[in-house]
């Protein structure tokens, strides 16, 4: 196992491509996007079947080495500030697997 950082971003799905562009520009090339997430934050309920009049949100999660944290945050901050969303960076442990064993 080794230490990595995890970034989680919830944003308007229309702007997700801007977030992905930042990730790729900084060198965070492995990420997952979950479309049409529903939740509730300080501004109230977001998207999905709860309120069809609101825009859809995407959830982006990525793992990366700690040395990219500062540059990633510096490049994401303007996007999040302009278009809104929530962004969290936390510590995680990656389990390296050389050989998968099937049962």
PDB file of N, CA, C and O in Angstrom, residues 1 24 38 73 98:
ATOM      1  N   UNK A   1       0.851  -1.181   0.000  1.00  0.00           N
ATOM      2  CA  UNK A   1       0.000   0.000   0.000  1.00  0.00           C
ATOM      3  C   UNK A   1       0.888   1.232   0.000  1.00  0.00           C
ATOM      4  O   UNK A   1       1.993   1.198   0.524  1.00  0.00           O
ATOM      5  N   UNK A  24      -6.658  16.450 -16.469  1.00  0.00           N
ATOM      6  CA  UNK A  24      -5.733  15.927 -17.477  1.00  0.00           C
ATOM      7  C   UNK A  24      -4.538  16.856 -17.687  1.00  0.00           C
ATOM      8  O   UNK A  24      -3.412  16.390 -17.868  1.00  0.00           O
ATOM      9  N   UNK A  38     -27.668  12.920  -7.291  1.00  0.00           N
ATOM     10  CA  UNK A  38     -28.658  13.675  -6.542  1.00  0.00           C
ATOM     11  C   UNK A  38     -28.150  13.850  -5.125  1.00  0.00           C
ATOM     12  O   UNK A  38     -27.569  12.932  -4.552  1.00  0.00           O
ATOM     13  N   UNK A  73      -5.243  22.022  -7.188  1.00  0.00           N
ATOM     14  CA  UNK A  73      -6.148  22.936  -6.492  1.00  0.00           C
ATOM     15  C   UNK A  73      -6.078  24.336  -7.115  1.00  0.00           C
ATOM     16  O   UNK A  73      -7.111  24.985  -7.324  1.00  0.00           O
ATOM     17  N   UNK A  98      -0.539  -6.980  -7.864  1.00  0.00           N
ATOM     18  CA  UNK A  98       0.246  -7.466  -8.994  1.00  0.00           C
ATOM     19  C   UNK A  98      -0.465  -8.637  -9.651  1.00  0.00           C
ATOM     20  O   UNK A  98      -0.448  -8.809 -10.846  1.00  0.00           O
TER      21      UNK A  98
END
